[in-house]
JSON list of C-alpha atoms in Angstrom, two decimals:
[
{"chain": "A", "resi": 1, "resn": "UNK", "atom": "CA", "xyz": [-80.28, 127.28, 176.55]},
{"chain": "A", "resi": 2, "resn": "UNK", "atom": "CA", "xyz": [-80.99, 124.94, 179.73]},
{"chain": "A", "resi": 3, "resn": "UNK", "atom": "CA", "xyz": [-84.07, 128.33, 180.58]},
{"chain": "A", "resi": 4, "resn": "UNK", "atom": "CA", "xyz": [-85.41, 128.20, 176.99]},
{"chain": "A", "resi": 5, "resn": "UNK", "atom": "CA", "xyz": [-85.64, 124.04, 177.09]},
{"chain": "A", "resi": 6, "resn": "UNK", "atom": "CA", "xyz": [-87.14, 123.57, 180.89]},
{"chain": "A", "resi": 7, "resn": "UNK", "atom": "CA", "xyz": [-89.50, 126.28, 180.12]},
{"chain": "A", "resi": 8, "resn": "UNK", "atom": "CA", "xyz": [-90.37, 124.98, 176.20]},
{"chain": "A", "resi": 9, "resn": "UNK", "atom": "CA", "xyz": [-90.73, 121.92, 178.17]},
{"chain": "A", "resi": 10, "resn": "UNK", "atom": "CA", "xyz": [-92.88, 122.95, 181.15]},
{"chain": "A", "resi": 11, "resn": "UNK", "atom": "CA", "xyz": [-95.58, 124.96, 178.52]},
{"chain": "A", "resi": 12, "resn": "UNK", "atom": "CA", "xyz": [-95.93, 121.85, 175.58]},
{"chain": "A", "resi": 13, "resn": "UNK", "atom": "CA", "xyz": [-96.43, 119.78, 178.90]},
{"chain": "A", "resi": 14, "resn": "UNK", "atom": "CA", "xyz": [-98.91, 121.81, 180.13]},
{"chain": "A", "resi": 15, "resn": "UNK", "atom": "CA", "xyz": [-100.64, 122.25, 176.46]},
{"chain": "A", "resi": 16, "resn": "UNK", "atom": "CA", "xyz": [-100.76, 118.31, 176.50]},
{"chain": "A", "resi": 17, "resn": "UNK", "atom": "CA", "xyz": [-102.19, 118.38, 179.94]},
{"chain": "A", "resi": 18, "resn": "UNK", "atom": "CA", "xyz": [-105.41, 120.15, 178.36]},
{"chain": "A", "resi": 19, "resn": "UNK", "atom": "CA", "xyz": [-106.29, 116.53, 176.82]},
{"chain": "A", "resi": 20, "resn": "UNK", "atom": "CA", "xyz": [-105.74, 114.98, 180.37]},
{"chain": "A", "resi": 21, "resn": "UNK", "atom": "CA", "xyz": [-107.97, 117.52, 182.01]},
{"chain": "A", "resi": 22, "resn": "UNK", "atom": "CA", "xyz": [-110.52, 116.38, 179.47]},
{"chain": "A", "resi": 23, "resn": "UNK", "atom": "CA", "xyz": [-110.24, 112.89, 180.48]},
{"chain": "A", "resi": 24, "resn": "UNK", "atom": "CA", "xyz": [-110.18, 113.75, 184.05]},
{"chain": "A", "resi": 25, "resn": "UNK", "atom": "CA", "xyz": [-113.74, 114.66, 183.48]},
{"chain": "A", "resi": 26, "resn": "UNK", "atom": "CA", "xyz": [-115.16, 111.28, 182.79]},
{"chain": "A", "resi": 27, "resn": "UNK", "atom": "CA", "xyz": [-113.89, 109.95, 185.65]},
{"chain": "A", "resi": 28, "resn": "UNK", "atom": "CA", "xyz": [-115.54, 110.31, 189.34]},
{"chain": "A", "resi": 29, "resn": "UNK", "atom": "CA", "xyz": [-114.40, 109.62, 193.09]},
{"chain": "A", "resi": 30, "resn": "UNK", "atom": "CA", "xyz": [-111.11, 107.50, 194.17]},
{"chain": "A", "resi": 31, "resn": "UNK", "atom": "CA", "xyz": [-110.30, 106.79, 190.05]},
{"chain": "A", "resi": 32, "resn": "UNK", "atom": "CA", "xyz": [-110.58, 110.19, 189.22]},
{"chain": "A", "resi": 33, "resn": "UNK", "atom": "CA", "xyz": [-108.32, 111.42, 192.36]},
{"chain": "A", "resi": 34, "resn": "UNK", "atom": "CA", "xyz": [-105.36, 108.90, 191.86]},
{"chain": "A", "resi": 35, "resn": "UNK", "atom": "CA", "xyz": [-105.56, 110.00, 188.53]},
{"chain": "A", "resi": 36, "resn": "UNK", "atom": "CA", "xyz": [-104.63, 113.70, 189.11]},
{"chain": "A", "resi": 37, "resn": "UNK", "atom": "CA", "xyz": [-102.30, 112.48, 191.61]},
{"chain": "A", "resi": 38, "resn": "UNK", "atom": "CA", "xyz": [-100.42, 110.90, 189.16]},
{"chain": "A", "resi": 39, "resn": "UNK", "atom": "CA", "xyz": [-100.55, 113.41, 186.59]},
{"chain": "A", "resi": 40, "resn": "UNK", "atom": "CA", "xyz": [-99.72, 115.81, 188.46]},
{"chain": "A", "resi": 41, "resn": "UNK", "atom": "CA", "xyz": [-96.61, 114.00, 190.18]},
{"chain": "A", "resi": 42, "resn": "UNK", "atom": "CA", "xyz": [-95.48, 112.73, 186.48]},
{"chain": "A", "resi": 43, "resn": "UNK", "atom": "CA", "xyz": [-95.48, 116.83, 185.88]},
{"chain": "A", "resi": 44, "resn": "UNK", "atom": "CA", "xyz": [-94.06, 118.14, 188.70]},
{"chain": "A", "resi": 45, "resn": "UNK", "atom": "CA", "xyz": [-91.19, 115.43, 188.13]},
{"chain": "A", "resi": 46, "resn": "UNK", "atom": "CA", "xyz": [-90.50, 116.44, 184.53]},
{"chain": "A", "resi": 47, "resn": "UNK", "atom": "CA", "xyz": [-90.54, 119.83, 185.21]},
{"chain": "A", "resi": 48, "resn": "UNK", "atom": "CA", "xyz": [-87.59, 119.47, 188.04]},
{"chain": "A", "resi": 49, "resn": "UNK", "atom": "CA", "xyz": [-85.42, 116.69, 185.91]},
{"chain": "A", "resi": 50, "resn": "UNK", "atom": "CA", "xyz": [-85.21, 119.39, 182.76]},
{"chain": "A", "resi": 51, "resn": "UNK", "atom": "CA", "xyz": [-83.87, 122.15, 184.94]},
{"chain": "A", "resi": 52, "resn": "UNK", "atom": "CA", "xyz": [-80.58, 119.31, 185.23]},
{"chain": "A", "resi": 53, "resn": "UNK", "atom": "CA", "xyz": [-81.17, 119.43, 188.87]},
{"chain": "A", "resi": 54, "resn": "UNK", "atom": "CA", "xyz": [-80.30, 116.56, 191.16]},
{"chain": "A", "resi": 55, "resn": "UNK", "atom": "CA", "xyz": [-81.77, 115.71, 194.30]},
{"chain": "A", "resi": 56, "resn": "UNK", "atom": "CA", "xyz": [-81.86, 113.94, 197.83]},
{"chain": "A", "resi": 57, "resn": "UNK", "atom": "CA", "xyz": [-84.76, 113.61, 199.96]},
{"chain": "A", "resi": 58, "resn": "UNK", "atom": "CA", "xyz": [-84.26, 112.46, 203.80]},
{"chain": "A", "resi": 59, "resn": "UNK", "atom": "CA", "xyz": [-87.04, 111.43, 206.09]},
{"chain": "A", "resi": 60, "resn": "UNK", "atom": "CA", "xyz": [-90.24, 110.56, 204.29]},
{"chain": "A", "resi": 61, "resn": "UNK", "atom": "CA", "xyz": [-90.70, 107.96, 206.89]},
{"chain": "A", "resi": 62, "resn": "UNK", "atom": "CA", "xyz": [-91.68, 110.79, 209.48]},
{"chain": "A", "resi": 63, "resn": "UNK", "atom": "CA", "xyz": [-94.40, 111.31, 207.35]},
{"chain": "A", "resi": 64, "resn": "UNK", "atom": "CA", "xyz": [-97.85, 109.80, 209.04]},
{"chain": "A", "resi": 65, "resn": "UNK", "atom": "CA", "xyz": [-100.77, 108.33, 207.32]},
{"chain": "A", "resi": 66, "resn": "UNK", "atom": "CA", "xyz": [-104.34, 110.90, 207.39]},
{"chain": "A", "resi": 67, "resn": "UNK", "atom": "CA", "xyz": [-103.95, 114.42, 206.60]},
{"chain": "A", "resi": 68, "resn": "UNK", "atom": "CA", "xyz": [-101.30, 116.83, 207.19]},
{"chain": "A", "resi": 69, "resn": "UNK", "atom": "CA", "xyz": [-100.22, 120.25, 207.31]},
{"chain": "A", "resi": 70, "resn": "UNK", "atom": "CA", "xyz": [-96.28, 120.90, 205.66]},
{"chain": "A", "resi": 71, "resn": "UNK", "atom": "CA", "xyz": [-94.41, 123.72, 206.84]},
{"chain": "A", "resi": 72, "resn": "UNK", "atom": "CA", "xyz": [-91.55, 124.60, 204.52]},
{"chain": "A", "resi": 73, "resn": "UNK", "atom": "CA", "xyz": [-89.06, 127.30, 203.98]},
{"chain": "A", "resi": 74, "resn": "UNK", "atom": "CA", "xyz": [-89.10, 128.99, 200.39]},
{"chain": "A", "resi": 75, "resn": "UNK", "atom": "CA", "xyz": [-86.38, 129.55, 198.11]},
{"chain": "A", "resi": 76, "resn": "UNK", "atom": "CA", "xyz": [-87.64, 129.24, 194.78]},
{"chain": "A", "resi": 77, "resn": "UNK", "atom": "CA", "xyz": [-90.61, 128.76, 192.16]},
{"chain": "A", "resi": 78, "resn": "UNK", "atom": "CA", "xyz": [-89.26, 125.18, 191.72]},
{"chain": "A", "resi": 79, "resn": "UNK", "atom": "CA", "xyz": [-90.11, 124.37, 195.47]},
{"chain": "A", "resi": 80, "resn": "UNK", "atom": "CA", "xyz": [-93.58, 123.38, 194.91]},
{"chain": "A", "resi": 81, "resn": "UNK", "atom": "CA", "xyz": [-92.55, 120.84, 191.59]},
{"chain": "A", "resi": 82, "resn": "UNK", "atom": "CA", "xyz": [-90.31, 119.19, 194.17]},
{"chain": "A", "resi": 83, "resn": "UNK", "atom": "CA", "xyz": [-92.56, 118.60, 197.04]},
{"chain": "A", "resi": 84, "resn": "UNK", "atom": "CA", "xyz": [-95.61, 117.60, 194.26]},
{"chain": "A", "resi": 85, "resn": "UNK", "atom": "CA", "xyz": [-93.20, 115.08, 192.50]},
{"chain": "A", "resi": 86, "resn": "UNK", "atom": "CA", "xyz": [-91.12, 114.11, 195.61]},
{"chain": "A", "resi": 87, "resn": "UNK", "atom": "CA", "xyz": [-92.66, 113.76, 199.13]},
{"chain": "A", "resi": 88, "resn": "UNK", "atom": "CA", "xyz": [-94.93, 110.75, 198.09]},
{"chain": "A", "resi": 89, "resn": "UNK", "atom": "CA", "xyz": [-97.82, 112.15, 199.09]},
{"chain": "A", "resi": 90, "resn": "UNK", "atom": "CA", "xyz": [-100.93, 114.47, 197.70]},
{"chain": "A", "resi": 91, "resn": "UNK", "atom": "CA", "xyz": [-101.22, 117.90, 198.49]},
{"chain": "A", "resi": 92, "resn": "UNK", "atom": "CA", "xyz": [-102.20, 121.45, 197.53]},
{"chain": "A", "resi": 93, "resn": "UNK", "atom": "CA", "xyz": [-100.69, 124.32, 198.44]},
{"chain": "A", "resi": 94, "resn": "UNK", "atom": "CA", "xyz": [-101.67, 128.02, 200.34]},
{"chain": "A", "resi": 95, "resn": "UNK", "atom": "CA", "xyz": [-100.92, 129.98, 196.96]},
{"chain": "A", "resi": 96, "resn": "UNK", "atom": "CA", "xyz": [-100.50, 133.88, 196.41]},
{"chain": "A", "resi": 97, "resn": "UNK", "atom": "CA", "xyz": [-104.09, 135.19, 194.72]},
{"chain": "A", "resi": 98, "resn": "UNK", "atom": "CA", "xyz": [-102.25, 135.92, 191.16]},
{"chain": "A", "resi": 99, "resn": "UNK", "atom": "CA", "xyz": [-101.53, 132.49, 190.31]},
{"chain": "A", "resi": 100, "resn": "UNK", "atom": "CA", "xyz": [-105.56, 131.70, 190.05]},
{"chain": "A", "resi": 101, "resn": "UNK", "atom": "CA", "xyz": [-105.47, 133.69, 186.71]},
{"chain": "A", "resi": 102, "resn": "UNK", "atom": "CA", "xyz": [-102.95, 131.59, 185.02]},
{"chain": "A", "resi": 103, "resn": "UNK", "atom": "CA", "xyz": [-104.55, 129.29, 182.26]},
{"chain": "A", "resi": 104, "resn": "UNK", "atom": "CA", "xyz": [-104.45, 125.34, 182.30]},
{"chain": "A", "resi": 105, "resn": "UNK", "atom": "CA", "xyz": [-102.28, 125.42, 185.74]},
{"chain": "A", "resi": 106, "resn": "UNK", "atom": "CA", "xyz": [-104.78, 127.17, 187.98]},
{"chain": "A", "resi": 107, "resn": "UNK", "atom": "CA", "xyz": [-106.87, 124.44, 186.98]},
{"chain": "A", "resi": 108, "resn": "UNK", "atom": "CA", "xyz": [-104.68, 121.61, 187.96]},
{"chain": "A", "resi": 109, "resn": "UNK", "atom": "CA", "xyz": [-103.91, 123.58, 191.09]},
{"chain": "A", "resi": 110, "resn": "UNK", "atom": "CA", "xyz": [-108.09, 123.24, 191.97]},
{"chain": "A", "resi": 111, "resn": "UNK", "atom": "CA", "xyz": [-107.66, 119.64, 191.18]},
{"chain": "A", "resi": 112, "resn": "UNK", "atom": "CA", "xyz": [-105.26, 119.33, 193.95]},
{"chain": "A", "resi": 113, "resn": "UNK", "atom": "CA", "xyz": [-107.12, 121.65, 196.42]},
{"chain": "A", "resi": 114, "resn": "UNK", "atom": "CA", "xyz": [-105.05, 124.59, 196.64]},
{"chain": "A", "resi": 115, "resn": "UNK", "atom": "CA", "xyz": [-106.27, 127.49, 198.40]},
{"chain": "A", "resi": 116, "resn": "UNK", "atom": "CA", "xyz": [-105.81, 130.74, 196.94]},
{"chain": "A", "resi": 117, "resn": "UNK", "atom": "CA", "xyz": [-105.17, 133.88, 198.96]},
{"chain": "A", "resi": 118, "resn": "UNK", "atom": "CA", "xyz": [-104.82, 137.46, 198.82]},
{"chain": "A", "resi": 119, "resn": "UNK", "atom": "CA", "xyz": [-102.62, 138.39, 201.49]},
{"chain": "A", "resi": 120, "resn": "UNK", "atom": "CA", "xyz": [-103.48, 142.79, 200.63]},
{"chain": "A", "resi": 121, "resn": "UNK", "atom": "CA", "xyz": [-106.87, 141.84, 201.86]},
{"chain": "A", "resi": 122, "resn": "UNK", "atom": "CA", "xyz": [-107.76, 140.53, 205.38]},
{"chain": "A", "resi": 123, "resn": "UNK", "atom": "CA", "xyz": [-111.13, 139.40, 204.54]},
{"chain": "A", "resi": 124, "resn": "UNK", "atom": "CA", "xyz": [-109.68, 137.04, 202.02]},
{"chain": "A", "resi": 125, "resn": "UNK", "atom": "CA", "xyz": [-106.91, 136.01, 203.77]},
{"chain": "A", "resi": 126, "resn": "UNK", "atom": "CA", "xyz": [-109.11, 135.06, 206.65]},
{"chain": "A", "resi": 127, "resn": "UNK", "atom": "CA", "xyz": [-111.73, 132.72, 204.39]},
{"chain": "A", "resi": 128, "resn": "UNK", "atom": "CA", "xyz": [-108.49, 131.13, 202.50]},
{"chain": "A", "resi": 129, "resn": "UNK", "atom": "CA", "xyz": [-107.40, 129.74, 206.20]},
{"chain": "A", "resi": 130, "resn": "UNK", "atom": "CA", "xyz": [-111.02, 128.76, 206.77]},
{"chain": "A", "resi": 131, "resn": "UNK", "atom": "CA", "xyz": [-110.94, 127.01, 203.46]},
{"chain": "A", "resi": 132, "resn": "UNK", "atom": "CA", "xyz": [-108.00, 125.38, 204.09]},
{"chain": "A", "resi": 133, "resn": "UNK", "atom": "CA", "xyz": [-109.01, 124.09, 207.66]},
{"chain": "A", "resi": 134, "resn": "UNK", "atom": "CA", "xyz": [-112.19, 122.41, 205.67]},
{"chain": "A", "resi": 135, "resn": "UNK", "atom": "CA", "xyz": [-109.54, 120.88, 203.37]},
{"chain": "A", "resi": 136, "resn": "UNK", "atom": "CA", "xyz": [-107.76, 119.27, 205.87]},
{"chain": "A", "resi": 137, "resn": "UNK", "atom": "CA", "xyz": [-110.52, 118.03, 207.97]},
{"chain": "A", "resi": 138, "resn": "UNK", "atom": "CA", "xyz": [-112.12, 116.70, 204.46]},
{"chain": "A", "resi": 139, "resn": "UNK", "atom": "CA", "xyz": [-108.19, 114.44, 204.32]},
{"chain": "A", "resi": 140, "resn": "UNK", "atom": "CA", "xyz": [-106.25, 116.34, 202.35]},
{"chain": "A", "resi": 141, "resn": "UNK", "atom": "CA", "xyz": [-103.34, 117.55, 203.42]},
{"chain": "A", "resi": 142, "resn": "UNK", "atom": "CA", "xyz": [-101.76, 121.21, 202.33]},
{"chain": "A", "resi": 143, "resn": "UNK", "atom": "CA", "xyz": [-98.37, 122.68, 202.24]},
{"chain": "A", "resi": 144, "resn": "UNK", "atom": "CA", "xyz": [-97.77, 126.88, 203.61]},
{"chain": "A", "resi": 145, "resn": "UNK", "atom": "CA", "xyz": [-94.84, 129.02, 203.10]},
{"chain": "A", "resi": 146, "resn": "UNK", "atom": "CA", "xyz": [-95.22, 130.92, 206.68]},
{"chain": "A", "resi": 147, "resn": "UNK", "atom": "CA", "xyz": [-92.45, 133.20, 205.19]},
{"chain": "A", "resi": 148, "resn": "UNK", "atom": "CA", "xyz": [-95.28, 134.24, 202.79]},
{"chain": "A", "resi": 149, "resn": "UNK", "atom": "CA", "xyz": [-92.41, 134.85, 200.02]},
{"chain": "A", "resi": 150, "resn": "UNK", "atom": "CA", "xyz": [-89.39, 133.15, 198.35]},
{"chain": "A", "resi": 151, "resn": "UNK", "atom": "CA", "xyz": [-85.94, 134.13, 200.44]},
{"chain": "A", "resi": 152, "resn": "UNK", "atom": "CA", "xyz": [-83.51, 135.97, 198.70]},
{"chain": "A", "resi": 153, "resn": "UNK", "atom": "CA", "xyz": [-80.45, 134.42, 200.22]},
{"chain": "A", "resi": 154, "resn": "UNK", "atom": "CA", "xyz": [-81.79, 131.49, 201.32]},
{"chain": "A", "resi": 155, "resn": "UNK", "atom": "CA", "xyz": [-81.82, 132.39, 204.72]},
{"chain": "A", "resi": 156, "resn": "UNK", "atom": "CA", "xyz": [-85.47, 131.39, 206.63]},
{"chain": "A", "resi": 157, "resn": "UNK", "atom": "CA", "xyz": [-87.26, 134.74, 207.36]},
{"chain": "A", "resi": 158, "resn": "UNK", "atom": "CA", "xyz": [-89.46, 134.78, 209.50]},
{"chain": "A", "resi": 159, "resn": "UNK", "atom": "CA", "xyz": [-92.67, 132.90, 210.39]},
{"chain": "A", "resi": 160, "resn": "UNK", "atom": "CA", "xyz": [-96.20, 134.52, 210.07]},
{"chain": "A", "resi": 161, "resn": "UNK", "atom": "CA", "xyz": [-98.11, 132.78, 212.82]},
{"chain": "A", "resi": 162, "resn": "UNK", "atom": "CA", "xyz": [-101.39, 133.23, 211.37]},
{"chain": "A", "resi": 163, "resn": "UNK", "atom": "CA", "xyz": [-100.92, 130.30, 208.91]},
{"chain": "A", "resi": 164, "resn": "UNK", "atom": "CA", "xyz": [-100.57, 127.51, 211.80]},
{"chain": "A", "resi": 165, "resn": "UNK", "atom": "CA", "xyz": [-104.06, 128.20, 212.28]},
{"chain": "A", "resi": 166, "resn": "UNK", "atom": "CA", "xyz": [-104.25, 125.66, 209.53]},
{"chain": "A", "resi": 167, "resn": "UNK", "atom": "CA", "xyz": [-103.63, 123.11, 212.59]},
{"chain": "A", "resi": 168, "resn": "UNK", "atom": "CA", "xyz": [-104.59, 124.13, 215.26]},
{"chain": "A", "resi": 169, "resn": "UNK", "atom": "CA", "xyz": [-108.26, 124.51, 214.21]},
{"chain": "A", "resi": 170, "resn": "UNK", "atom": "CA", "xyz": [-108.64, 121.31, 212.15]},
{"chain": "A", "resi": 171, "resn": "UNK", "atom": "CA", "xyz": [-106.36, 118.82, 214.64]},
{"chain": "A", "resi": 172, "resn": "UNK", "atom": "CA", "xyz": [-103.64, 117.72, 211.77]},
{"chain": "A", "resi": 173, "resn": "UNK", "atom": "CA", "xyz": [-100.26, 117.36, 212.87]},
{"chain": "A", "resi": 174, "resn": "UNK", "atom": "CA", "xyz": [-97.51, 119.67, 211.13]},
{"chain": "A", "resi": 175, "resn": "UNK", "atom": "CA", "xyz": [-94.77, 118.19, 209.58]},
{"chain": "A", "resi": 176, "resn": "UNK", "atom": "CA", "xyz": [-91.50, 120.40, 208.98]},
{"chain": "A", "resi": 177, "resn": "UNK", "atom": "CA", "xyz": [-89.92, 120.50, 206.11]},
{"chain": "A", "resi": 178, "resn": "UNK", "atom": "CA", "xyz": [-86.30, 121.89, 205.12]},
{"chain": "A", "resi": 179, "resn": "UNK", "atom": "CA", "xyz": [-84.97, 122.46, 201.38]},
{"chain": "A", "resi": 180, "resn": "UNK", "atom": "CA", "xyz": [-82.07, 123.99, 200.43]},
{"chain": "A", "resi": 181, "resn": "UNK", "atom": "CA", "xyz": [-80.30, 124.23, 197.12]},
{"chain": "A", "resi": 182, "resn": "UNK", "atom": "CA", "xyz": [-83.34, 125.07, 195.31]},
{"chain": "A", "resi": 183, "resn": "UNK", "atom": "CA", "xyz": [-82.38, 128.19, 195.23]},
{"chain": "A", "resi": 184, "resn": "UNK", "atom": "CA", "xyz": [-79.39, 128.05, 192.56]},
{"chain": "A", "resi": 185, "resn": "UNK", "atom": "CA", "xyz": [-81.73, 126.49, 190.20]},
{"chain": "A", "resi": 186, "resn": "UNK", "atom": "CA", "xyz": [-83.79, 130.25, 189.86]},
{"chain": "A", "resi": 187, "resn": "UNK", "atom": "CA", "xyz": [-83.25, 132.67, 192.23]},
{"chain": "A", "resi": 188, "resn": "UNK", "atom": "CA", "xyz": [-85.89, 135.54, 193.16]},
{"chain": "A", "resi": 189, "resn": "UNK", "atom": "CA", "xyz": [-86.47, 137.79, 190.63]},
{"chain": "A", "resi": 190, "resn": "UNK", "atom": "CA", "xyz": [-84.21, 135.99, 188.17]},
{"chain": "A", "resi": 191, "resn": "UNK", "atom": "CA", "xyz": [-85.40, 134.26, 185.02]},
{"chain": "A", "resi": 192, "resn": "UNK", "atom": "CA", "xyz": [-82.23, 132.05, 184.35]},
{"chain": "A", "resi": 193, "resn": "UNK", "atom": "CA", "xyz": [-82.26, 128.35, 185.24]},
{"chain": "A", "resi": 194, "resn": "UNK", "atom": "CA", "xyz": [-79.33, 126.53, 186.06]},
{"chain": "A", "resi": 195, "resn": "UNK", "atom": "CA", "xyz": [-79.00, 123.14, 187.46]},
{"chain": "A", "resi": 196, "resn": "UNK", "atom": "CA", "xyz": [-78.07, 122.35, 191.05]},
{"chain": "A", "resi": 197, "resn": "UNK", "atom": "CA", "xyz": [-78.03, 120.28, 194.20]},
{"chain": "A", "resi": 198, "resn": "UNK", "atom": "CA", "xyz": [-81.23, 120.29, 196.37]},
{"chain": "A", "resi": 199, "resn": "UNK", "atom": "CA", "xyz": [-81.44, 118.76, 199.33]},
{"chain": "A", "resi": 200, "resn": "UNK", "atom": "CA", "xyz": [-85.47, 118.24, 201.15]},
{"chain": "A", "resi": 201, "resn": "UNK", "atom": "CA", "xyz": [-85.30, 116.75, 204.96]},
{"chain": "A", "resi": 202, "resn": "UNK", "atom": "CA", "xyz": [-88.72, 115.96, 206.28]},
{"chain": "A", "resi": 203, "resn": "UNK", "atom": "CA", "xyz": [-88.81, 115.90, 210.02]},
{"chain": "A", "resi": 204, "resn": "UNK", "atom": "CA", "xyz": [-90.72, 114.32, 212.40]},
{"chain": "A", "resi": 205, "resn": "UNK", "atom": "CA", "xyz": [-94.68, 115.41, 212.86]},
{"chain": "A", "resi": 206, "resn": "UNK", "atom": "CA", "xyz": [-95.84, 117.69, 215.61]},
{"chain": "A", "resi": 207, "resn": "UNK", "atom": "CA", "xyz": [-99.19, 117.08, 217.05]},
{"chain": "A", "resi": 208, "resn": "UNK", "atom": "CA", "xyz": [-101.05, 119.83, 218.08]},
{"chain": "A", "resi": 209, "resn": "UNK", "atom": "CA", "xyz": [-103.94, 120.51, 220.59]},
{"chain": "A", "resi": 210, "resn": "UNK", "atom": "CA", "xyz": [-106.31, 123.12, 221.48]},
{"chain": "A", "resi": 211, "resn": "UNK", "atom": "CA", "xyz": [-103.76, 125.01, 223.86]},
{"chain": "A", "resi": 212, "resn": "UNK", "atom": "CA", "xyz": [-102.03, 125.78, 220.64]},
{"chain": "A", "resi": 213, "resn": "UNK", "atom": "CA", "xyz": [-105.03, 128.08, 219.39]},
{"chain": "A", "resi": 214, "resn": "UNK", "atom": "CA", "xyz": [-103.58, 130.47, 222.03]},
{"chain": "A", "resi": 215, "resn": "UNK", "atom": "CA", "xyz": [-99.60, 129.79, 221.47]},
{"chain": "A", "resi": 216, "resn": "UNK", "atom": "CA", "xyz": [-99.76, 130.33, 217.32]},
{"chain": "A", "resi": 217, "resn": "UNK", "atom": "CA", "xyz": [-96.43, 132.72, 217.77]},
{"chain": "A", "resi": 218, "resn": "UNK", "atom": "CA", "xyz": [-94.43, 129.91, 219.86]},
{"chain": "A", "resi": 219, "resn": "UNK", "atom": "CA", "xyz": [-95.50, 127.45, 217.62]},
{"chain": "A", "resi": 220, "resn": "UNK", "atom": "CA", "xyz": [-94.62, 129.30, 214.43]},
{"chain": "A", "resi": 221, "resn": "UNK", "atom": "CA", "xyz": [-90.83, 129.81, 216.11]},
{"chain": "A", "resi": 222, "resn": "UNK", "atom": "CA", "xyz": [-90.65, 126.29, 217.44]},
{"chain": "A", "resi": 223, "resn": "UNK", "atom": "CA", "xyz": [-91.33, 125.22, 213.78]},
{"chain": "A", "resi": 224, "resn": "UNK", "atom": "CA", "xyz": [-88.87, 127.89, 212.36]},
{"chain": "A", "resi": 225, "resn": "UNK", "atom": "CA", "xyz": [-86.04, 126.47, 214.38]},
{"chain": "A", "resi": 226, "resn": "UNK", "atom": "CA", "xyz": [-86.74, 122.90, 213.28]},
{"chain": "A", "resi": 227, "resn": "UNK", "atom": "CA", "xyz": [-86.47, 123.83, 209.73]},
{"chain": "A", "resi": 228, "resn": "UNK", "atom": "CA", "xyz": [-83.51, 125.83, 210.36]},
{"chain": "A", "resi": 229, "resn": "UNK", "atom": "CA", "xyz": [-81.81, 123.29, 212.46]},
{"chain": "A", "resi": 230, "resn": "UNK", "atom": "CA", "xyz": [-82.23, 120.80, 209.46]},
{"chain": "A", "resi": 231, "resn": "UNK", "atom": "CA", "xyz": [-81.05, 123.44, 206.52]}
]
């Protein structure tokens, strides 16, 4: 019953969300942004609290003012509704190519300047980073997965250096960033939601410099073992 209700839930919110979109268009600049924001924070909120969930976030004080990039390990679909409603701060995601086809979400997911990429095709792949590095030199900061898919036992796979280009070409720090739990609530390739414990530390950022363009690898593993010191 607790999958039928979160996901009942989660598709009449997005329905409504139609007539918010259609306000969002009369709006323009720093009114229409902090108006997503908190739309979109309101939904990613509800959509964790009806899976029963509970959950403790450590460390949001590491997190600097300007644009950032977050690095997180992946355990589950609900990740991103945590970090949206929980982190306190706006920003899109690096998101596999499929979910641009989805109605109503893929538009929200635009609002919030979330890159798209097809991972199959190195073309794409290559003008998603570029997009992303215009993103976060615009001030917006954006979340990756460097894992590039959800874990299966919750243990961090590893990290795809190709993503940290993110940083190192647009000058944002990274900021690590560990959940656990998340995993219990829907595990890969399972549709059943169950309630659970989640836990989301946030450490502290990592500037970056132009050395780094050359040392993607070592930073990708330096990051890994943060976020696996922390899970």
């Amino acid at each position: 019953m607790r999958t039928f209700f979160t996901a009942l839930g989660i598709v009449l919110y997005l329905i409504y969300s139609l007539i918010l979109i259609l306000i969002s268009k009369f709006l323009r600049g720093e009114t229409k942004q902090k108006f997503i924001t908190k739309q979109v924070t309101m939904f990613a909120k509800t959509a964790f609290k009806l899976t029963g969930s509970k959950i403790e976030v450590k460390g949001l004080e590491n997190i600097p003012d300007g644009p950032v990039l977050f690095v997180s390990n992946h355990q589950s679909n609900f990740d991103i509704p945590i970090f949206l409603g929980y982190l306190n701060k706006p920003l899109g995601f690096i998101a596999k190519k499929e979910m641009e086809k989805i109605p109503i979400l893929s538009t929200w997911m635009r609002y919030i300047h979330c890159v798209f990429m097809d991972r199959s095709n190195v073309r794409n792949a290559v003008k998603s980073i570029n997009d992303g590095i215009k993103i976060l030199k615009n001030g917006h900061s954006l979340m990756v997965f460097p894992e590039g898919t959800r874990s299966h036992d919750g243990k961090i796979g590893e990290f795809k250096p190709g993503s940290f280009k993110l940083a190192t070409n647009s000058g944002v720090p990274i900021v690590p960033v560990t959940i656990s739990g998340s995993i219990d609530i829907m595990p890969k390739n399972k549709v059943e939601v169950r309630k659970a414990n989640v836990k989301v530390v946030v450490g502290k950022p990592i500037e970056v410099s132009s050395e780094d363009k050359k040392k993607t690898p070592e930073l990708a593993e330096k990051v890994r073992e943060i976020i696996k010191e922390n899970l």
